[in-house]
Amino acid sequence: MPYSHESTFHDTSGHVRFPVGAKQHRAKYIYPVFLPFLGCPGQCVYCAQDKQTGTCASPDIYAVLSEAQQRLKNLSACGPGETRELAFYGGTFTALPAGERSACLEMLSPLREEGRVTHARCSTRPDALGPDVLKQLLDADVSLVELGIQSFDDGALSLSRRGYSGDTAAAGCRAVLEAGLELGIQLLPGMPGSTPDIFLNDVRRALEFQPSCLRFYPCLVPEGTVLARWYREGAYRPWTLEETVHTLGQALNMAWQANVPVIRLSVAPEPAFDAALLAGPRHPALGALIQAEALLVAAEEALRRLGRRPQELLLPAACQGFMYGDRGALKERWRALGLGPERIRFEPKAVAATLY
Ligand code: SF4
């Protein structure tokens, strides 16, 4: 189904109601098991997963599992309505040697059976999915597979040496859904060969799959990668912070209007990773800046729908912390929309915005 977020706005008797991203995570607690580079066919040009996760590259998987088991051994069964998720992050889970993948799933099995975790997910590449491996995940009660799609654009995939085409990326998304698993899609705005238009098209294509979640990882330049060399040679230029905020703000709004949670807007802070960064759109509050931009874009669209001067904007209280951007930089843009602070009200229980 072609993606269109126009249909998600509701105009009723003189007001416009629109989603602003209330839905974020499906489990309250996430217990990550990091498997950096394990199962990967090589090191992608931009990837520094070891630094990103603060662990060593290609660790011994049995040592990682043993450490995770220690960490989780005192976990009690979940109470009513409680949700916990075990997440195998990093690497290419479905391309792990069969014995190693089975060891991971065997660790999950008692946790699921005893109700100590309620969900499980893994991450992998779209070109590493066979029917057998997807069935194995389903049988083992893994419920969600996150695909490191990065882009559906053949040019960007090729320049970034991902080793698969846009068609393969799309086929991977379909395979996960057809296997009866939930789908997560990770995109890499600013990757070599990508432009804001290409990325926004990637978001449109991702939303057509109605995934359970998206992640946006603005491309950064960590030391020790091929991208660092390209950057030094002048062959790669990262997106600026402004370009990133502007483009991801539009993308986040598209996801909000499609009711698809975006569970990451930047690489998580990690001292070793930040120390190794050469360049790229890094900012301690990048996620909040993008949310602020997305909220403005959503309000502008709602105003066009309303078709008159607004009387009041009611927002979920969660928007209060980010809506004016860095040190109130966006206040004037809100005023220019006719929505000064006196016309904005926050409602703790609201899950969507309403423009009157
Ligand atoms: S981007 Fe994904 S496939 Fe590439 S090296 Fe990193 S974890 Fe492996």
PDB file of N, CA, C and O in Angstrom, residues 116-175:
ATOM      1  N   ARG A 116       9.984 -14.493  32.498  1.00  0.00           N
ATOM      2  CA  ARG A 116      10.897 -13.474  33.038  1.00  0.00           C
ATOM      3  C   ARG A 116      11.172 -12.378  32.007  1.00  0.00           C
ATOM      4  O   ARG A 116      11.582 -11.285  32.352  1.00  0.00           O
ATOM      5  N   VAL A 117      11.022 -12.705  30.738  1.00  0.00           N
ATOM      6  CA  VAL A 117      10.948 -11.660  29.709  1.00  0.00           C
ATOM      7  C   VAL A 117       9.707 -11.947  28.865  1.00  0.00           C
ATOM      8  O   VAL A 117       9.290 -13.097  28.728  1.00  0.00           O
ATOM      9  N   THR A 118       9.127 -10.875  28.314  1.00  0.00           N
ATOM     10  CA  THR A 118       7.878 -11.042  27.553  1.00  0.00           C
ATOM     11  C   THR A 118       8.100 -10.925  26.048  1.00  0.00           C
ATOM     12  O   THR A 118       7.240 -11.313  25.267  1.00  0.00           O
ATOM     13  N   HIS A 119       9.220 -10.342  25.643  1.00  0.00           N
ATOM     14  CA  HIS A 119       9.494 -10.133  24.227  1.00  0.00           C
ATOM     15  C   HIS A 119      10.974 -10.409  23.960  1.00  0.00           C
ATOM     16  O   HIS A 119      11.789 -10.363  24.876  1.00  0.00           O
ATOM     17  N   ALA A 120      11.291 -10.630  22.694  1.00  0.00           N
ATOM     18  CA  ALA A 120      12.707 -10.734  22.307  1.00  0.00           C
ATOM     19  C   ALA A 120      12.866 -10.231  20.887  1.00  0.00           C
ATOM     20  O   ALA A 120      11.954 -10.347  20.070  1.00  0.00           O
ATOM     21  N   ARG A 121      14.013  -9.652  20.619  1.00  0.00           N
ATOM     22  CA  ARG A 121      14.297  -9.166  19.262  1.00  0.00           C
ATOM     23  C   ARG A 121      15.758  -9.414  18.917  1.00  0.00           C
ATOM     24  O   ARG A 121      16.594  -9.633  19.795  1.00  0.00           O
ATOM     25  N   CYS A 122      16.043  -9.366  17.637  1.00  0.00           N
ATOM     26  CA  CYS A 122      17.435  -9.443  17.199  1.00  0.00           C
ATOM     27  C   CYS A 122      17.602  -8.490  16.026  1.00  0.00           C
ATOM     28  O   CYS A 122      16.619  -8.035  15.435  1.00  0.00           O
ATOM     29  N   SER A 123      18.847  -8.179  15.690  1.00  0.00           N
ATOM     30  CA  SER A 123      19.074  -7.320  14.524  1.00  0.00           C
ATOM     31  C   SER A 123      19.966  -8.048  13.524  1.00  0.00           C
ATOM     32  O   SER A 123      20.819  -8.859  13.895  1.00  0.00           O
ATOM     33  N   THR A 124      19.713  -7.743  12.252  1.00  0.00           N
ATOM     34  CA  THR A 124      20.465  -8.430  11.207  1.00  0.00           C
ATOM     35  C   THR A 124      20.403  -7.640   9.898  1.00  0.00           C
ATOM     36  O   THR A 124      19.844  -6.547   9.860  1.00  0.00           O
ATOM     37  N   ARG A 125      20.997  -8.212   8.850  1.00  0.00           N
ATOM     38  CA  ARG A 125      20.998  -7.573   7.532  1.00  0.00           C
ATOM     39  C   ARG A 125      19.867  -8.152   6.684  1.00  0.00           C
ATOM     40  O   ARG A 125      19.495  -9.311   6.854  1.00  0.00           O
ATOM     41  N   PRO A 126      19.375  -7.376   5.718  1.00  0.00           N
ATOM     42  CA  PRO A 126      18.265  -7.884   4.902  1.00  0.00           C
ATOM     43  C   PRO A 126      18.681  -8.977   3.930  1.00  0.00           C
ATOM     44  O   PRO A 126      17.832  -9.670   3.391  1.00  0.00           O
ATOM     45  N   ASP A 127      19.991  -9.128   3.694  1.00  0.00           N
ATOM     46  CA  ASP A 127      20.433 -10.164   2.747  1.00  0.00           C
ATOM     47  C   ASP A 127      20.906 -11.422   3.490  1.00  0.00           C
ATOM     48  O   ASP A 127      21.604 -12.250   2.931  1.00  0.00           O
ATOM     49  N   ALA A 128      20.539 -11.529   4.760  1.00  0.00           N
ATOM     50  CA  ALA A 128      20.984 -12.699   5.542  1.00  0.00           C
ATOM     51  C   ALA A 128      19.771 -13.428   6.119  1.00  0.00           C
ATOM     52  O   ALA A 128      19.777 -13.854   7.267  1.00  0.00           O
ATOM     53  N   LEU A 129      18.719 -13.527   5.299  1.00  0.00           N
ATOM     54  CA  LEU A 129      17.478 -14.108   5.813  1.00  0.00           C
ATOM     55  C   LEU A 129      17.047 -15.279   4.942  1.00  0.00           C
ATOM     56  O   LEU A 129      16.621 -15.084   3.807  1.00  0.00           O
ATOM     57  N   GLY A 130      17.144 -16.466   5.456  1.00  0.00           N
ATOM     58  CA  GLY A 130      16.596 -17.616   4.735  1.00  0.00           C
ATOM     59  C   GLY A 130      15.330 -18.058   5.444  1.00  0.00           C
ATOM     60  O   GLY A 130      15.135 -17.724   6.617  1.00  0.00           O
ATOM     61  N   PRO A 131      14.446 -18.818   4.773  1.00  0.00           N
ATOM     62  CA  PRO A 131      13.214 -19.265   5.441  1.00  0.00           C
ATOM     63  C   PRO A 131      13.496 -20.091   6.686  1.00  0.00           C
ATOM     64  O   PRO A 131      12.775 -19.999   7.690  1.00  0.00           O
ATOM     65  N   ASP A 132      14.580 -20.889   6.659  1.00  0.00           N
ATOM     66  CA  ASP A 132      14.850 -21.739   7.823  1.00  0.00           C
ATOM     67  C   ASP A 132      15.198 -20.904   9.054  1.00  0.00           C
ATOM     68  O   ASP A 132      14.734 -21.181  10.162  1.00  0.00           O
ATOM     69  N   VAL A 133      16.014 -19.881   8.807  1.00  0.00           N
ATOM     70  CA  VAL A 133      16.458 -19.096   9.966  1.00  0.00           C
ATOM     71  C   VAL A 133      15.294 -18.280  10.529  1.00  0.00           C
ATOM     72  O   VAL A 133      15.149 -18.118  11.746  1.00  0.00           O
ATOM     73  N   LEU A 134      14.428 -17.794   9.658  1.00  0.00           N
ATOM     74  CA  LEU A 134      13.278 -17.027  10.159  1.00  0.00           C
ATOM     75  C   LEU A 134      12.340 -17.936  10.953  1.00  0.00           C
ATOM     76  O   LEU A 134      11.803 -17.550  11.987  1.00  0.00           O
ATOM     77  N   LYS A 135      12.175 -19.168  10.484  1.00  0.00           N
ATOM     78  CA  LYS A 135      11.328 -20.120  11.216  1.00  0.00           C
ATOM     79  C   LYS A 135      11.962 -20.437  12.577  1.00  0.00           C
ATOM     80  O   LYS A 135      11.269 -20.523  13.594  1.00  0.00           O
ATOM     81  N   GLN A 136      13.289 -20.556  12.567  1.00  0.00           N
ATOM     82  CA  GLN A 136      13.972 -20.842  13.837  1.00  0.00           C
ATOM     83  C   GLN A 136      13.712 -19.711  14.849  1.00  0.00           C
ATOM     84  O   GLN A 136      13.470 -19.975  16.026  1.00  0.00           O
ATOM     85  N   LEU A 137      13.744 -18.477  14.371  1.00  0.00           N
ATOM     86  CA  LEU A 137      13.493 -17.345  15.276  1.00  0.00           C
ATOM     87  C   LEU A 137      12.070 -17.393  15.814  1.00  0.00           C
ATOM     88  O   LEU A 137      11.824 -17.193  17.006  1.00  0.00           O
ATOM     89  N   LEU A 138      11.146 -17.670  14.909  1.00  0.00           N
ATOM     90  CA  LEU A 138       9.746 -17.729  15.310  1.00  0.00           C
ATOM     91  C   LEU A 138       9.530 -18.844  16.337  1.00  0.00           C
ATOM     92  O   LEU A 138       8.883 -18.642  17.375  1.00  0.00           O
ATOM     93  N   ASP A 139      10.102 -20.008  16.058  1.00  0.00           N
ATOM     94  CA  ASP A 139       9.956 -21.150  16.978  1.00  0.00           C
ATOM     95  C   ASP A 139      10.564 -20.840  18.345  1.00  0.00           C
ATOM     96  O   ASP A 139      10.124 -21.361  19.361  1.00  0.00           O
ATOM     97  N   ALA A 140      11.604 -20.013  18.335  1.00  0.00           N
ATOM     98  CA  ALA A 140      12.288 -19.698  19.603  1.00  0.00           C
ATOM     99  C   ALA A 140      11.637 -18.516  20.314  1.00  0.00           C
ATOM    100  O   ALA A 140      12.162 -18.031  21.312  1.00  0.00           O
ATOM    101  N   ASP A 141      10.508 -18.037  19.788  1.00  0.00           N
ATOM    102  CA  ASP A 141       9.776 -16.941  20.440  1.00  0.00           C
ATOM    103  C   ASP A 141      10.447 -15.579  20.305  1.00  0.00           C
ATOM    104  O   ASP A 141      10.215 -14.690  21.128  1.00  0.00           O
ATOM    105  N   VAL A 142      11.323 -15.440  19.310  1.00  0.00           N
ATOM    106  CA  VAL A 142      11.795 -14.082  18.992  1.00  0.00           C
ATOM    107  C   VAL A 142      10.631 -13.429  18.259  1.00  0.00           C
ATOM    108  O   VAL A 142      10.044 -14.026  17.363  1.00  0.00           O
ATOM    109  N   SER A 143      10.258 -12.242  18.686  1.00  0.00           N
ATOM    110  CA  SER A 143       9.051 -11.672  18.080  1.00  0.00           C
ATOM    111  C   SER A 143       9.343 -10.591  17.054  1.00  0.00           C
ATOM    112  O   SER A 143       8.527 -10.325  16.176  1.00  0.00           O
ATOM    113  N   LEU A 144      10.507  -9.949  17.148  1.00  0.00           N
ATOM    114  CA  LEU A 144      10.768  -8.825  16.250  1.00  0.00           C
ATOM    115  C   LEU A 144      12.178  -8.927  15.657  1.00  0.00           C
ATOM    116  O   LEU A 144      13.127  -9.243  16.371  1.00  0.00           O
ATOM    117  N   VAL A 145      12.283  -8.687  14.366  1.00  0.00           N
ATOM    118  CA  VAL A 145      13.586  -8.684  13.707  1.00  0.00           C
ATOM    119  C   VAL A 145      13.829  -7.277  13.172  1.00  0.00           C
ATOM    120  O   VAL A 145      13.034  -6.753  12.393  1.00  0.00           O
ATOM    121  N   GLU A 146      14.920  -6.682  13.622  1.00  0.00           N
ATOM    122  CA  GLU A 146      15.289  -5.359  13.108  1.00  0.00           C
ATOM    123  C   GLU A 146      16.275  -5.528  11.963  1.00  0.00           C
ATOM    124  O   GLU A 146      17.309  -6.197  12.129  1.00  0.00           O
ATOM    125  N   LEU A 147      15.944  -4.936  10.842  1.00  0.00           N
ATOM    126  CA  LEU A 147      16.825  -5.037   9.680  1.00  0.00           C
ATOM    127  C   LEU A 147      17.630  -3.755   9.511  1.00  0.00           C
ATOM    128  O   LEU A 147      17.058  -2.660   9.457  1.00  0.00           O
ATOM    129  N   GLY A 148      18.945  -3.895   9.422  1.00  0.00           N
ATOM    130  CA  GLY A 148      19.808  -2.753   9.103  1.00  0.00           C
ATOM    131  C   GLY A 148      19.708  -2.496   7.605  1.00  0.00           C
ATOM    132  O   GLY A 148      20.577  -2.887   6.838  1.00  0.00           O
ATOM    133  N   ILE A 149      18.616  -1.858   7.213  1.00  0.00           N
ATOM    134  CA  ILE A 149      18.360  -1.593   5.785  1.00  0.00           C
ATOM    135  C   ILE A 149      19.306  -0.490   5.298  1.00  0.00           C
ATOM    136  O   ILE A 149      19.863  -0.553   4.232  1.00  0.00           O
ATOM    137  N   GLN A 150      19.424   0.531   6.090  1.00  0.00           N
ATOM    138  CA  GLN A 150      20.235   1.747   5.831  1.00  0.00           C
ATOM    139  C   GLN A 150      19.638   2.597   4.716  1.00  0.00           C
ATOM    140  O   GLN A 150      19.445   3.775   4.859  1.00  0.00           O
ATOM    141  N   SER A 151      19.348   2.019   3.559  1.00  0.00           N
ATOM    142  CA  SER A 151      18.678   2.761   2.485  1.00  0.00           C
ATOM    143  C   SER A 151      18.072   1.751   1.520  1.00  0.00           C
ATOM    144  O   SER A 151      18.527   0.605   1.462  1.00  0.00           O
ATOM    145  N   PHE A 152      17.046   2.195   0.786  1.00  0.00           N
ATOM    146  CA  PHE A 152      16.511   1.365  -0.300  1.00  0.00           C
ATOM    147  C   PHE A 152      17.067   1.830  -1.640  1.00  0.00           C
ATOM    148  O   PHE A 152      16.681   1.320  -2.686  1.00  0.00           O
ATOM    149  N   ASP A 153      17.943   2.832  -1.602  1.00  0.00           N
ATOM    150  CA  ASP A 153      18.426   3.448  -2.838  1.00  0.00           C
ATOM    151  C   ASP A 153      19.660   2.715  -3.359  1.00  0.00           C
ATOM    152  O   ASP A 153      20.676   2.618  -2.658  1.00  0.00           O
ATOM    153  N   ASP A 154      19.566   2.228  -4.595  1.00  0.00           N
ATOM    154  CA  ASP A 154      20.673   1.442  -5.156  1.00  0.00           C
ATOM    155  C   ASP A 154      21.992   2.224  -5.152  1.00  0.00           C
ATOM    156  O   ASP A 154      23.044   1.671  -4.840  1.00  0.00           O
ATOM    157  N   GLY A 155      21.925   3.513  -5.505  1.00  0.00           N
ATOM    158  CA  GLY A 155      23.154   4.315  -5.584  1.00  0.00           C
ATOM    159  C   GLY A 155      23.826   4.431  -4.223  1.00  0.00           C
ATOM    160  O   GLY A 155      25.047   4.244  -4.091  1.00  0.00           O
ATOM    161  N   ALA A 156      23.023   4.761  -3.200  1.00  0.00           N
ATOM    162  CA  ALA A 156      23.590   4.925  -1.848  1.00  0.00           C
ATOM    163  C   ALA A 156      24.116   3.582  -1.328  1.00  0.00           C
ATOM    164  O   ALA A 156      25.186   3.518  -0.716  1.00  0.00           O
ATOM    165  N   LEU A 157      23.372   2.520  -1.581  1.00  0.00           N
ATOM    166  CA  LEU A 157      23.815   1.194  -1.111  1.00  0.00           C
ATOM    167  C   LEU A 157      25.127   0.811  -1.768  1.00  0.00           C
ATOM    168  O   LEU A 157      26.030   0.262  -1.129  1.00  0.00           O
ATOM    169  N   SER A 158      25.225   1.115  -3.051  1.00  0.00           N
ATOM    170  CA  SER A 158      26.431   0.746  -3.778  1.00  0.00           C
ATOM    171  C   SER A 158      27.623   1.591  -3.308  1.00  0.00           C
ATOM    172  O   SER A 158      28.698   1.059  -2.998  1.00  0.00           O
ATOM    173  N   LEU A 159      27.422   2.913  -3.192  1.00  0.00           N
ATOM    174  CA  LEU A 159      28.528   3.775  -2.745  1.00  0.00           C
ATOM    175  C   LEU A 159      28.964   3.422  -1.321  1.00  0.00           C
ATOM    176  O   LEU A 159      30.129   3.558  -0.966  1.00  0.00           O
ATOM    177  N   SER A 160      28.017   2.962  -0.523  1.00  0.00           N
ATOM    178  CA  SER A 160      28.353   2.588   0.859  1.00  0.00           C
ATOM    179  C   SER A 160      28.816   1.143   0.950  1.00  0.00           C
ATOM    180  O   SER A 160      29.049   0.648   2.061  1.00  0.00           O
ATOM    181  N   ARG A 161      28.917   0.481  -0.197  1.00  0.00           N
ATOM    182  CA  ARG A 161      29.406  -0.904  -0.270  1.00  0.00           C
ATOM    183  C   ARG A 161      28.637  -1.850   0.640  1.00  0.00           C
ATOM    184  O   ARG A 161      29.229  -2.664   1.359  1.00  0.00           O
ATOM    185  N   ARG A 162      27.318  -1.720   0.630  1.00  0.00           N
ATOM    186  CA  ARG A 162      26.518  -2.594   1.498  1.00  0.00           C
ATOM    187  C   ARG A 162      26.424  -4.012   0.942  1.00  0.00           C
ATOM    188  O   ARG A 162      26.081  -4.946   1.639  1.00  0.00           O
ATOM    189  N   GLY A 163      26.592  -4.163  -0.359  1.00  0.00           N
ATOM    190  CA  GLY A 163      26.607  -5.517  -0.918  1.00  0.00           C
ATOM    191  C   GLY A 163      25.232  -6.065  -1.252  1.00  0.00           C
ATOM    192  O   GLY A 163      25.089  -7.262  -1.482  1.00  0.00           O
ATOM    193  N   TYR A 164      24.195  -5.225  -1.248  1.00  0.00           N
ATOM    194  CA  TYR A 164      22.873  -5.655  -1.709  1.00  0.00           C
ATOM    195  C   TYR A 164      22.165  -4.462  -2.353  1.00  0.00           C
ATOM    196  O   TYR A 164      22.589  -3.318  -2.195  1.00  0.00           O
ATOM    197  N   SER A 165      21.090  -4.767  -3.068  1.00  0.00           N
ATOM    198  CA  SER A 165      20.362  -3.711  -3.782  1.00  0.00           C
ATOM    199  C   SER A 165      19.128  -3.281  -2.986  1.00  0.00           C
ATOM    200  O   SER A 165      18.755  -3.924  -1.993  1.00  0.00           O
ATOM    201  N   GLY A 166      18.483  -2.249  -3.492  1.00  0.00           N
ATOM    202  CA  GLY A 166      17.226  -1.798  -2.875  1.00  0.00           C
ATOM    203  C   GLY A 166      16.166  -2.889  -2.937  1.00  0.00           C
ATOM    204  O   GLY A 166      15.374  -3.054  -1.998  1.00  0.00           O
ATOM    205  N   ASP A 167      16.157  -3.648  -4.020  1.00  0.00           N
ATOM    206  CA  ASP A 167      15.172  -4.740  -4.134  1.00  0.00           C
ATOM    207  C   ASP A 167      15.409  -5.792  -3.057  1.00  0.00           C
ATOM    208  O   ASP A 167      14.465  -6.331  -2.482  1.00  0.00           O
ATOM    209  N   THR A 168      16.679  -6.092  -2.812  1.00  0.00           N
ATOM    210  CA  THR A 168      16.992  -7.081  -1.758  1.00  0.00           C
ATOM    211  C   THR A 168      16.561  -6.549  -0.397  1.00  0.00           C
ATOM    212  O   THR A 168      16.044  -7.295   0.442  1.00  0.00           O
ATOM    213  N   ALA A 169      16.783  -5.260  -0.182  1.00  0.00           N
ATOM    214  CA  ALA A 169      16.372  -4.656   1.095  1.00  0.00           C
ATOM    215  C   ALA A 169      14.864  -4.807   1.276  1.00  0.00           C
ATOM    216  O   ALA A 169      14.383  -5.202   2.350  1.00  0.00           O
ATOM    217  N   ALA A 170      14.114  -4.513   0.209  1.00  0.00           N
ATOM    218  CA  ALA A 170      12.649  -4.613   0.297  1.00  0.00           C
ATOM    219  C   ALA A 170      12.226  -6.075   0.470  1.00  0.00           C
ATOM    220  O   ALA A 170      11.311  -6.379   1.255  1.00  0.00           O
ATOM    221  N   ALA A 171      12.913  -6.984  -0.237  1.00  0.00           N
ATOM    222  CA  ALA A 171      12.576  -8.408  -0.114  1.00  0.00           C
ATOM    223  C   ALA A 171      12.815  -8.887   1.315  1.00  0.00           C
ATOM    224  O   ALA A 171      12.054  -9.704   1.851  1.00  0.00           O
ATOM    225  N   GLY A 172      13.862  -8.378   1.957  1.00  0.00           N
ATOM    226  CA  GLY A 172      14.145  -8.749   3.343  1.00  0.00           C
ATOM    227  C   GLY A 172      13.004  -8.312   4.263  1.00  0.00           C
ATOM    228  O   GLY A 172      12.570  -9.069   5.139  1.00  0.00           O
ATOM    229  N   CYS A 173      12.499  -7.100   4.047  1.00  0.00           N
ATOM    230  CA  CYS A 173      11.376  -6.607   4.878  1.00  0.00           C
ATOM    231  C   CYS A 173      10.160  -7.510   4.687  1.00  0.00           C
ATOM    232  O   CYS A 173       9.501  -7.903   5.666  1.00  0.00           O
ATOM    233  N   ARG A 174       9.884  -7.842   3.422  1.00  0.00           N
ATOM    234  CA  ARG A 174       8.721  -8.703   3.145  1.00  0.00           C
ATOM    235  C   ARG A 174       8.901 -10.074   3.798  1.00  0.00           C
ATOM    236  O   ARG A 174       7.969 -10.635   4.368  1.00  0.00           O
ATOM    237  N   ALA A 175      10.123 -10.622   3.707  1.00  0.00           N
ATOM    238  CA  ALA A 175      10.366 -11.973   4.241  1.00  0.00           C
ATOM    239  C   ALA A 175      10.095 -12.023   5.745  1.00  0.00           C
ATOM    240  O   ALA A 175       9.501 -12.981   6.246  1.00  0.00           O
TER     241      ALA A 175
END
